mmCIF file of C-alpha atoms (C1' of nucleotides) in Angstrom:
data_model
loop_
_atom_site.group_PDB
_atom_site.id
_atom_site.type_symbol
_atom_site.label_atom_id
_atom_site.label_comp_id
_atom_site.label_asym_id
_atom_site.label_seq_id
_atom_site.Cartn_x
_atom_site.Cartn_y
_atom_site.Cartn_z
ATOM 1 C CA UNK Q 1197 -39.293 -63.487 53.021
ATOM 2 C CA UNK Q 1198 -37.247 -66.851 53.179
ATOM 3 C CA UNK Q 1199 -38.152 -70.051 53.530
ATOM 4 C CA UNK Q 1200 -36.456 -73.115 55.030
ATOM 5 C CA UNK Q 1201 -36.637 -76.914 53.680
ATOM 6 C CA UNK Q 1202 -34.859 -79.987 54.997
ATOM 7 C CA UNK Q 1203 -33.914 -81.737 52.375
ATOM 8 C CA UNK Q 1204 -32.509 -85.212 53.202
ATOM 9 C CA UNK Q 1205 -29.639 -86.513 50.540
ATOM 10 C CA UNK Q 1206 -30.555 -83.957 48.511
ATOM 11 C CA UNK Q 1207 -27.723 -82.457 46.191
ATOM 12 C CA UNK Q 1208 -28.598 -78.775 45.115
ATOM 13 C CA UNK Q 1209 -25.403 -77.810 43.193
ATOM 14 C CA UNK Q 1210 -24.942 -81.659 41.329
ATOM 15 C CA UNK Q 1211 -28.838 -80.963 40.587
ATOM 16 C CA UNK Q 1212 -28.269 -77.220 38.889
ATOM 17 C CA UNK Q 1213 -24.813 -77.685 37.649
ATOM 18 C CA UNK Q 1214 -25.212 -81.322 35.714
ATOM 19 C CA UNK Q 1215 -26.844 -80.326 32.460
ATOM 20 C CA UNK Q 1216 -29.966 -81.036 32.853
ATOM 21 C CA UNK Q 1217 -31.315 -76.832 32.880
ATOM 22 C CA UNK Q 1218 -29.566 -74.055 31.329
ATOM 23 C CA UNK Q 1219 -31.052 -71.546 33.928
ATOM 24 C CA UNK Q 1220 -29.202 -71.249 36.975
ATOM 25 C CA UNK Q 1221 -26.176 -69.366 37.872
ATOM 26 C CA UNK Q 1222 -24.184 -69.807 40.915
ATOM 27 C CA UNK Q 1223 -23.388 -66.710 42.918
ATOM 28 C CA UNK Q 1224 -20.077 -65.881 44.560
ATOM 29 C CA UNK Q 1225 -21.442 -66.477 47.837
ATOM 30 C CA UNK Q 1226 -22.495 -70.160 47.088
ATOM 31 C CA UNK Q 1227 -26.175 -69.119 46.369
ATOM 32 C CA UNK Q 1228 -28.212 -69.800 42.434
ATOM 33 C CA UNK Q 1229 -29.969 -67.411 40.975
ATOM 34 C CA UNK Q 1230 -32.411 -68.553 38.295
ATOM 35 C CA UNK Q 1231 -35.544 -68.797 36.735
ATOM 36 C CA UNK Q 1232 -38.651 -71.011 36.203
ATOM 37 C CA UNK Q 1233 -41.491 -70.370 34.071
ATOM 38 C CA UNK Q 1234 -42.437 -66.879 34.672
ATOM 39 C CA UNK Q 1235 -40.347 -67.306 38.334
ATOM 40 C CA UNK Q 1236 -37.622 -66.353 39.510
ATOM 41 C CA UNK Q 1237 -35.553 -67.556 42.468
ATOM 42 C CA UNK Q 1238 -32.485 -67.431 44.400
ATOM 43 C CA UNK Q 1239 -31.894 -70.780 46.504
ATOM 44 C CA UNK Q 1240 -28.841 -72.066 48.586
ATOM 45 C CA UNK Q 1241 -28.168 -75.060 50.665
ATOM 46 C CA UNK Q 1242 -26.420 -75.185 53.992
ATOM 47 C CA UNK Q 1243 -26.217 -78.090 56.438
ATOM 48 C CA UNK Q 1244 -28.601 -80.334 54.619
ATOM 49 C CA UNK Q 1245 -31.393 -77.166 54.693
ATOM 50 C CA UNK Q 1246 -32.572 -75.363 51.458
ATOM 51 C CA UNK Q 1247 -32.860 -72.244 52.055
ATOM 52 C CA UNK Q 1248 -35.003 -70.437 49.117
ATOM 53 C CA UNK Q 1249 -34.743 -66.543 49.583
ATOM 54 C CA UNK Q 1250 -37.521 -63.608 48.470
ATOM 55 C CA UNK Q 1251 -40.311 -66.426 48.516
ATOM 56 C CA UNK Q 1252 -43.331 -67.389 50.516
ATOM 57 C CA UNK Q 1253 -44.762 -70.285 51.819
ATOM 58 C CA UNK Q 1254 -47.838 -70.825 49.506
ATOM 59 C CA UNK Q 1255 -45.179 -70.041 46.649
ATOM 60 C CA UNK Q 1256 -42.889 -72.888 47.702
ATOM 61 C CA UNK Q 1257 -45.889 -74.958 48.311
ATOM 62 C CA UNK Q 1258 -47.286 -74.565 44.657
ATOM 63 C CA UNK Q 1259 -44.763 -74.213 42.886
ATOM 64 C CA UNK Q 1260 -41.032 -75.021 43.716
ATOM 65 C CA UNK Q 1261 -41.289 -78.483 45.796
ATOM 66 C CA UNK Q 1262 -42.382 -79.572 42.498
ATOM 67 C CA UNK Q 1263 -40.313 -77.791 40.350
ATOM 68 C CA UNK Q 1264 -37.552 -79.402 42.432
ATOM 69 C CA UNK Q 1265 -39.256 -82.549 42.574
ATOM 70 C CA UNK Q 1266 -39.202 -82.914 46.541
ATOM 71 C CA UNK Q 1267 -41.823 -84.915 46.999
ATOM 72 C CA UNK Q 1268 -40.457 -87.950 45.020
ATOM 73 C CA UNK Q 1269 -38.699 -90.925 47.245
ATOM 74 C CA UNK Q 1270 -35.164 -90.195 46.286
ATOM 75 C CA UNK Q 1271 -33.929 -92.423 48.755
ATOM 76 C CA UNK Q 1272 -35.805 -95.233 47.452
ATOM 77 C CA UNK Q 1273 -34.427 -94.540 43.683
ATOM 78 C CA UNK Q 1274 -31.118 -94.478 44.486
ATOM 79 C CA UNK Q 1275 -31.614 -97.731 46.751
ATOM 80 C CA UNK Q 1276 -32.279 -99.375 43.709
ATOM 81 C CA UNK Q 1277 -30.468 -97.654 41.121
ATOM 82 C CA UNK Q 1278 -26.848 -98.357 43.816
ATOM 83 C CA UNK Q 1279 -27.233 -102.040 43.011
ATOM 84 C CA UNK Q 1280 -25.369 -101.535 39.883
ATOM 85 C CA UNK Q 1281 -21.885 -100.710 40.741
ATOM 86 C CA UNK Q 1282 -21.405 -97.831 37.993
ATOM 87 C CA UNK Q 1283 -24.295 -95.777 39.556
ATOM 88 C CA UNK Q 1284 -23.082 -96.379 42.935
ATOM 89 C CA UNK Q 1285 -20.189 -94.665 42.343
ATOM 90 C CA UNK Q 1286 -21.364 -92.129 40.198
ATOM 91 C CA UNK Q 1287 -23.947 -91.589 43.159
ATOM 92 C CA UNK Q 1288 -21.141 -91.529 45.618
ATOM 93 C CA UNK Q 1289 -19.847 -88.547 43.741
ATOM 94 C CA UNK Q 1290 -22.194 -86.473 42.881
ATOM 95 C CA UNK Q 1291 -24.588 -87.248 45.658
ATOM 96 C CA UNK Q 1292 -28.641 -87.255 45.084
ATOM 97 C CA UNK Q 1293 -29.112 -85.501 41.718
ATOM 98 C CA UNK Q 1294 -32.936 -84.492 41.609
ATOM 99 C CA UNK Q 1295 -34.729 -84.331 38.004
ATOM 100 C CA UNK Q 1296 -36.252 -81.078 37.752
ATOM 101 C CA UNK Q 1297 -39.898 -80.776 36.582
ATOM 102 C CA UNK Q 1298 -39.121 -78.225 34.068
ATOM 103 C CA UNK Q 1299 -41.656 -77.057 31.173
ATOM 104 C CA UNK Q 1300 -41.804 -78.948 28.217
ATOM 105 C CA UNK Q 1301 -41.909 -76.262 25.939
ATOM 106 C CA UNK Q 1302 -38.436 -75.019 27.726
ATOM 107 C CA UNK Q 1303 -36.943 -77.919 27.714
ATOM 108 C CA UNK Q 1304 -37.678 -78.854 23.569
ATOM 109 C CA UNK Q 1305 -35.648 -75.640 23.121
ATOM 110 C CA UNK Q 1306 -32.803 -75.684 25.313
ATOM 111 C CA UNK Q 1307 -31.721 -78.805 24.074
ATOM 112 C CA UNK Q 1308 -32.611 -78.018 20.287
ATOM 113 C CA UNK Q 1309 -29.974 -75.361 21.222
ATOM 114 C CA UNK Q 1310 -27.676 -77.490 22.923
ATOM 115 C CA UNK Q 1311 -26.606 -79.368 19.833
ATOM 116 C CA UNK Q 1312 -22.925 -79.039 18.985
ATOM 117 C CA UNK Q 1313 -22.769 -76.615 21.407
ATOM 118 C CA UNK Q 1314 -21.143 -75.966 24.724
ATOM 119 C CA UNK Q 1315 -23.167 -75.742 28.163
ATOM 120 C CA UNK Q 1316 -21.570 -72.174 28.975
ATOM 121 C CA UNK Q 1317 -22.697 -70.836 25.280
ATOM 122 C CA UNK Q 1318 -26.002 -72.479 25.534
ATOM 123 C CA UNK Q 1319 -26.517 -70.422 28.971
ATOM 124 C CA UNK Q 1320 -25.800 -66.965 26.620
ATOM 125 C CA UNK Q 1321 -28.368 -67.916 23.967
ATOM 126 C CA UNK Q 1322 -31.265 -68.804 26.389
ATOM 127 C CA UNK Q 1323 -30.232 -66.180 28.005
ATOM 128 C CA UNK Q 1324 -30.652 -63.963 25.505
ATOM 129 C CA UNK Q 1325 -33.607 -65.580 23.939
ATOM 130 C CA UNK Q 1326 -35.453 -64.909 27.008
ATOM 131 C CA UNK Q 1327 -34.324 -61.065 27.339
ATOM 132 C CA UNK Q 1328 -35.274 -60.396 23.656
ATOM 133 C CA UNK Q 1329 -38.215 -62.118 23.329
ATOM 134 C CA UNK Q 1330 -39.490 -63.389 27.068
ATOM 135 C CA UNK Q 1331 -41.481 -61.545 29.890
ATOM 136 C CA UNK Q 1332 -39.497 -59.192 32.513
ATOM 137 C CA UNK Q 1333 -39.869 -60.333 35.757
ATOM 138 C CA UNK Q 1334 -40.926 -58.691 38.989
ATOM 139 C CA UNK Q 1335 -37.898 -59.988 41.056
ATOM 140 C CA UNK Q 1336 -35.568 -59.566 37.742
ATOM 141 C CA UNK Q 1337 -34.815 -61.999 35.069
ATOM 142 C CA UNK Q 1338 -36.668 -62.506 32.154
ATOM 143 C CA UNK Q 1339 -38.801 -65.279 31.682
ATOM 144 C CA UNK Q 1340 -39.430 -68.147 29.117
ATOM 145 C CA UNK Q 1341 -41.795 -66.981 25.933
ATOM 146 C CA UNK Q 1342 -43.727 -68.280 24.663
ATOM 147 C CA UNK Q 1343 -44.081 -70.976 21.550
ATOM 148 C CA UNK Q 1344 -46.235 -68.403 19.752
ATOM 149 C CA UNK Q 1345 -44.480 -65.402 20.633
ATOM 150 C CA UNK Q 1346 -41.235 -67.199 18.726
ATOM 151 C CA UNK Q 1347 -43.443 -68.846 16.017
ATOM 152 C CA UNK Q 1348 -44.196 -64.889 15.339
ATOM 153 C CA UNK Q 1349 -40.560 -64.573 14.832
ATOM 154 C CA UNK Q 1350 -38.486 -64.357 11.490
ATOM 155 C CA UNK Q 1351 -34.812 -65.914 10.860
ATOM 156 C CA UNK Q 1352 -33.860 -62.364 11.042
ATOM 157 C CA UNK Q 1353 -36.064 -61.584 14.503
ATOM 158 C CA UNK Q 1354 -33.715 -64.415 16.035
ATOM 159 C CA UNK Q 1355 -29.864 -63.761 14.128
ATOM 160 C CA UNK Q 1356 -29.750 -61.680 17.833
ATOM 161 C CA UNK Q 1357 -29.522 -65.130 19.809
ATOM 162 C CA UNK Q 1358 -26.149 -66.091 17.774
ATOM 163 C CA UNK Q 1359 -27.717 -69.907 17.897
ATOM 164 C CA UNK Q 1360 -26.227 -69.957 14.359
ATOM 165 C CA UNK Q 1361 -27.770 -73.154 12.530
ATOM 166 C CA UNK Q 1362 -29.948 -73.721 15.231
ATOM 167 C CA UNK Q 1363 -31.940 -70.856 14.788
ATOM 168 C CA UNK Q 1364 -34.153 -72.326 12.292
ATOM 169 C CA UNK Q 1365 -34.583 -75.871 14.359
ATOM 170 C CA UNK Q 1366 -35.628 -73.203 17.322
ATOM 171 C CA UNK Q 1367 -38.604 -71.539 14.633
ATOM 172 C CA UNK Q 1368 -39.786 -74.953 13.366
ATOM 173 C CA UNK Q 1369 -40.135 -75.971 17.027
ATOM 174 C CA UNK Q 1370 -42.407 -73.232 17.591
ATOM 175 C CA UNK Q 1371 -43.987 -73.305 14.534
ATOM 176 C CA UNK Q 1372 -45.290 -77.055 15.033
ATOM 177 C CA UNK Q 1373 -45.761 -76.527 18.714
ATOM 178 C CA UNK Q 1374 -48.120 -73.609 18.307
ATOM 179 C CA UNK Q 1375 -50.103 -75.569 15.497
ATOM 180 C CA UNK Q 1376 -50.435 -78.537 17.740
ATOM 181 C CA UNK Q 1377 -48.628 -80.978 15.762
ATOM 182 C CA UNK Q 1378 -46.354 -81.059 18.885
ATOM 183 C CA UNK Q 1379 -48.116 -81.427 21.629
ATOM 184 C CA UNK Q 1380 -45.938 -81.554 24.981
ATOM 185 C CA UNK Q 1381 -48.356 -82.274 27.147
ATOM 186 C CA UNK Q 1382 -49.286 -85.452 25.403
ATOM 187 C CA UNK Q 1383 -45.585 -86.419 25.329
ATOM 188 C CA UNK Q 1384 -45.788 -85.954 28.834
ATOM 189 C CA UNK Q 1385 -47.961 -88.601 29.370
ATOM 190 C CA UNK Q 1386 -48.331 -91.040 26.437
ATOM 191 C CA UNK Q 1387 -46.606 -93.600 25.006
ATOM 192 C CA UNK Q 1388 -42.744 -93.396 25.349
ATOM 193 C CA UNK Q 1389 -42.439 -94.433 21.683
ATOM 194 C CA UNK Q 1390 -44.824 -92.304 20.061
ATOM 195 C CA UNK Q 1391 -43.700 -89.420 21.366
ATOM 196 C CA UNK Q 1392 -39.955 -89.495 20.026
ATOM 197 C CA UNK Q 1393 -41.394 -89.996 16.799
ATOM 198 C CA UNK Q 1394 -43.965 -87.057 17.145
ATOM 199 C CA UNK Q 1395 -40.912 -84.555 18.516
ATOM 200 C CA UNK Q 1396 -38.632 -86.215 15.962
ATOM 201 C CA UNK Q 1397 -40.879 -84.549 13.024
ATOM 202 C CA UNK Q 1398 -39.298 -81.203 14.336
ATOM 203 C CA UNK Q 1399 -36.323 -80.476 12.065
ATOM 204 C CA UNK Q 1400 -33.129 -80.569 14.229
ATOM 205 C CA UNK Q 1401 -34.484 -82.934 16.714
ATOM 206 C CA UNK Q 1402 -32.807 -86.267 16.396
ATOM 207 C CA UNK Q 1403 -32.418 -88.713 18.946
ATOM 208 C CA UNK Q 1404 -30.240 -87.121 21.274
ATOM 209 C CA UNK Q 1405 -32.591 -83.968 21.236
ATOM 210 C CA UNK Q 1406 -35.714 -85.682 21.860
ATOM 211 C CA UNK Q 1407 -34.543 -87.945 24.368
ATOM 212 C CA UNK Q 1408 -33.437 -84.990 26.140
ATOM 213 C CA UNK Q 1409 -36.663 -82.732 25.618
ATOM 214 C CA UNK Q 1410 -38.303 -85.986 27.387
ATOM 215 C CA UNK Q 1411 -36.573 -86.586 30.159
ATOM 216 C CA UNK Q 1412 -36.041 -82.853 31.101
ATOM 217 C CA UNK Q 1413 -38.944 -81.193 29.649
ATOM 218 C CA UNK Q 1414 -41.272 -83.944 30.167
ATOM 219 C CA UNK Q 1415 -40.395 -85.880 33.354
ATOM 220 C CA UNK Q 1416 -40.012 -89.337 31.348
ATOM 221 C CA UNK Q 1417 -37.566 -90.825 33.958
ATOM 222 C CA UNK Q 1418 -37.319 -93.987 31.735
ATOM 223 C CA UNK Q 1419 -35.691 -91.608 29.045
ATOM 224 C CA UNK Q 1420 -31.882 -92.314 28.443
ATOM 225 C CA UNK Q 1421 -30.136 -89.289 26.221
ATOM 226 C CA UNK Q 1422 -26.991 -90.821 24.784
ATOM 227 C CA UNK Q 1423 -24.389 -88.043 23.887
ATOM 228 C CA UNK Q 1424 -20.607 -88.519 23.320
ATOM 229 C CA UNK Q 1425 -19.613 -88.635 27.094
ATOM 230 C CA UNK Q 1426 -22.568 -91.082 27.712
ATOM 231 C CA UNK Q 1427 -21.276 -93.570 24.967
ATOM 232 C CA UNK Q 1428 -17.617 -93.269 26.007
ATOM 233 C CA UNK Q 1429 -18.935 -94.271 29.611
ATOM 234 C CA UNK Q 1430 -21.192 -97.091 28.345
ATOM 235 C CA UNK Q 1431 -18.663 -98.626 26.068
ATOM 236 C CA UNK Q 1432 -16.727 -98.494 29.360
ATOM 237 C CA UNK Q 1433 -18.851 -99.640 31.834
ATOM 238 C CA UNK Q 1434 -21.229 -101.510 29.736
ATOM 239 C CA UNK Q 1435 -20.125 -103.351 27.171
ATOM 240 C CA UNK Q 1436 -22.719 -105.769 27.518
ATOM 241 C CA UNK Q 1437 -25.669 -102.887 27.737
ATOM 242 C CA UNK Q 1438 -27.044 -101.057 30.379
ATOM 243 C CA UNK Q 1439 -28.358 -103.655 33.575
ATOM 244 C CA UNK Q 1440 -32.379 -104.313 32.493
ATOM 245 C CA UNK Q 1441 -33.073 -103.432 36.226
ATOM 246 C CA UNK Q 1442 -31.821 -99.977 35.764
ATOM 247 C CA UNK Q 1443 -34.892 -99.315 33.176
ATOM 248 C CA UNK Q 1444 -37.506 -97.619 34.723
ATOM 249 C CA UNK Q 1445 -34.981 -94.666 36.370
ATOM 250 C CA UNK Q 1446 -32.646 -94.892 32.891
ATOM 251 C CA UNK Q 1447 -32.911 -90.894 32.773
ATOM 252 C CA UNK Q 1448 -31.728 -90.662 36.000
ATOM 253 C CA UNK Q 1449 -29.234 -93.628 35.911
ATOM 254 C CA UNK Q 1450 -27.629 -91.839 32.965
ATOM 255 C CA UNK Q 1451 -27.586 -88.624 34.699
ATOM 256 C CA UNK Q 1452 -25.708 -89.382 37.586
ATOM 257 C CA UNK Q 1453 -22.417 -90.889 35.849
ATOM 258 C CA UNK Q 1454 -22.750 -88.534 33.078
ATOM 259 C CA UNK Q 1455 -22.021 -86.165 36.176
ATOM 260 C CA UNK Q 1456 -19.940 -88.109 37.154
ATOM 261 C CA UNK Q 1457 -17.407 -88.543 34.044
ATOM 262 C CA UNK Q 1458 -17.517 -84.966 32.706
ATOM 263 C CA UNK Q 1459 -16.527 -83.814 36.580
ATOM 264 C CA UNK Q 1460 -14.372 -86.207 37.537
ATOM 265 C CA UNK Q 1461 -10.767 -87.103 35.677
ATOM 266 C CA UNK Q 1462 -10.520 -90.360 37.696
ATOM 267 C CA UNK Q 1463 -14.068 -91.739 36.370
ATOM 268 C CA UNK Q 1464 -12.752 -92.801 33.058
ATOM 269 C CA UNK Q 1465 -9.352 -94.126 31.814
ATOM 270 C CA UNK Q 1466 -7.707 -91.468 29.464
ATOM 271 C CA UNK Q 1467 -8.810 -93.989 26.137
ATOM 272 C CA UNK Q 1468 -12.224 -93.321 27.017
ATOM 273 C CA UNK Q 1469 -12.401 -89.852 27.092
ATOM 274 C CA UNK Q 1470 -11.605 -89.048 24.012
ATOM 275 C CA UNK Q 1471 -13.294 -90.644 21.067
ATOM 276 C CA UNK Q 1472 -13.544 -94.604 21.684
ATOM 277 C "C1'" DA B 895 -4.387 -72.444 13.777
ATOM 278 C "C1'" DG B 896 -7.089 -75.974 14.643
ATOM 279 C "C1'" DC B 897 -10.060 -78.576 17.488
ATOM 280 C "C1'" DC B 898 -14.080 -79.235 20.140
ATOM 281 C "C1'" DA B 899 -18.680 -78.440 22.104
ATOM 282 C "C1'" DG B 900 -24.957 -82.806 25.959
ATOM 283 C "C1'" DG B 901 -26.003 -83.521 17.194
ATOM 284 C "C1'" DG B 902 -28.638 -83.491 12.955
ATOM 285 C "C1'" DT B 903 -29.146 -83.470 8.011
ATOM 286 C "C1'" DC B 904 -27.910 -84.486 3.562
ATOM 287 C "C1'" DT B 905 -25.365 -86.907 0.212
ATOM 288 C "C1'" DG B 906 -23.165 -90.749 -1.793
ATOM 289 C "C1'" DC B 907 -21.878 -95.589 -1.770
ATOM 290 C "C1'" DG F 93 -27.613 -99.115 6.753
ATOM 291 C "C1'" DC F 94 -23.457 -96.269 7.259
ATOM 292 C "C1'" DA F 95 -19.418 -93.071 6.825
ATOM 293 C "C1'" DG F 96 -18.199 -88.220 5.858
ATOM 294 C "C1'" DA F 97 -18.907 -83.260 4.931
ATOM 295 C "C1'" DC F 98 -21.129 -79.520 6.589
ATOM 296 C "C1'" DC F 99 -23.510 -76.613 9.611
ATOM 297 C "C1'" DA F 100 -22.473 -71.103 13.091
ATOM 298 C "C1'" DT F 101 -20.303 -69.608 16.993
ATOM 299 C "C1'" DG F 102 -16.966 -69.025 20.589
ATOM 300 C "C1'" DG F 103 -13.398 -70.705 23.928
ATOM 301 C "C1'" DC F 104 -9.116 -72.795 24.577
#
DNA sequence: AGCCAGGGTCTGC
DNA sequence: GCAGACCATGGC
């Protein structure tokens, strides 16, 4: 059974295609396909409606309006955030790019994975890690496993991924997940500070990584991940620093023109998008 | 062939 | 504190 949403400003495909989950694959007829936790999903929008196929009611209810983060005032965000000339921009672009509330556990790993590494490549290793190592699905699709189920794993278990180096980041990950010296849930929640330095204990999580794993995996808005483009567009835009006002919604601030640069050729003079 | 990809670690000044 | 080599893999 489907089920229809209106969803205001909403952008699905900036939201899916902008880096921020490694999950979702567009369809040739304009549809995603993906999966969430132990769901999966296929989802299109037409004409401002969302239109979320093989699903029910109480599932939306419970489960995808927050996974999609519906429920937040969007409108009153970007109000603020479109002050600042950059974002408006961006925003103007890409349209109203949604954080997803995505599992922390997830999200720690796809971005451990993402270092160094290109966004179609990282799709074939998560891929993969989920279809050798996560649950099969009802509706197809494999699912997520399981910090324990990979902290069970040997180097050797994972050389099947192709993650290369990151491999052992991935098993120290689960290793200090599972033995609660990581604990997501707390990072979710506690000071922004203390936990970057609690996911920074994780071998191959630097500041890039963790910043990442909090803002995606955690919902820490106020998160800013600075990668290459990010840099090349601050340098650009803000010599002096990002505005102070910005703060609170940094995460999504920084999502929206990093968007915005990587799609669009106009965004950023030639000397900027390449190295300085 | 050589460079780059949503970086991090380790070494050497 | 900071630059530079190196890390696996695959696409262009």
């Amino acid at each position: 059974m489907d089920f229809l949403y209106p969803a205001g400003r909403f952008s699905l495909s900036s939201t899916l295609e902008c880096g921020q989950s490694f999950r979702w694959k567009k369809n040739t007829d304009g549809s995603y396909s993906g999966v969430a936790g132990c769901r999966a999903l296929r989802i299109r929008q037409e004409a401002g409606l969302l239109c979320f196929y093989d699903t029910t009611k109480q599932e939306f209810e419970t489960f995808w309006k927050n996974y999609f983060d519906l429920e937040t005032d969007y409108d009153a965000i970007y109000r603020c955030l479109c002050r600042d000339e950059t974002v408006k921009k961006a925003y103007d672009y890409t349209g109203e790019i949604h954080i997803l509330r995505q599992n922390g556990w997830e999200g720690l790993c796809s971005f451990i994975l993402s270092q160094n590494n290109n966004i179609p490549r990282i799709m074939g290793i998560i891929e993969r890690l989920c279809e050798a190592f996560g649950q099969r699905l009802d509706r197809g699709g494999y699912g997520f496993p399981s910090a324990e189920r990979l902290a069970a794993c040997s180097l050797e278990n994972l050389s099947v991924l192709r993650a290369g180096f990151r491999a052992k980041y991935l098993l120290d990950a689960a290793q200090k997940v599972t033995m609660g010296a990581v604990d997501l849930e707390l990072a979710a929640k506690g000071d922004l500070e203390e936990a970057r330095q609690m996911l920074r204990q994780i071998n191959g999580v630097g500041p890039k990584v963790a910043e990442c794993a909090l803002l995606f995996g955690c919902y820490r808005v106020e998160a800013v991940p600075v990668d290459v483009w990010i840099k090349r567009a601050f340098q650009y835009f803000y010599p002096e620093g990002m505005p102070q006002f910005l703060r609170p919604y940094g995460g999504i601030a920084q999502q929206v023109i990093f968007h915005y640069v990587r799609c669009c050729k106009e965004a950023l003079p030639a000397e900027y998008r390449k190295s300085v």
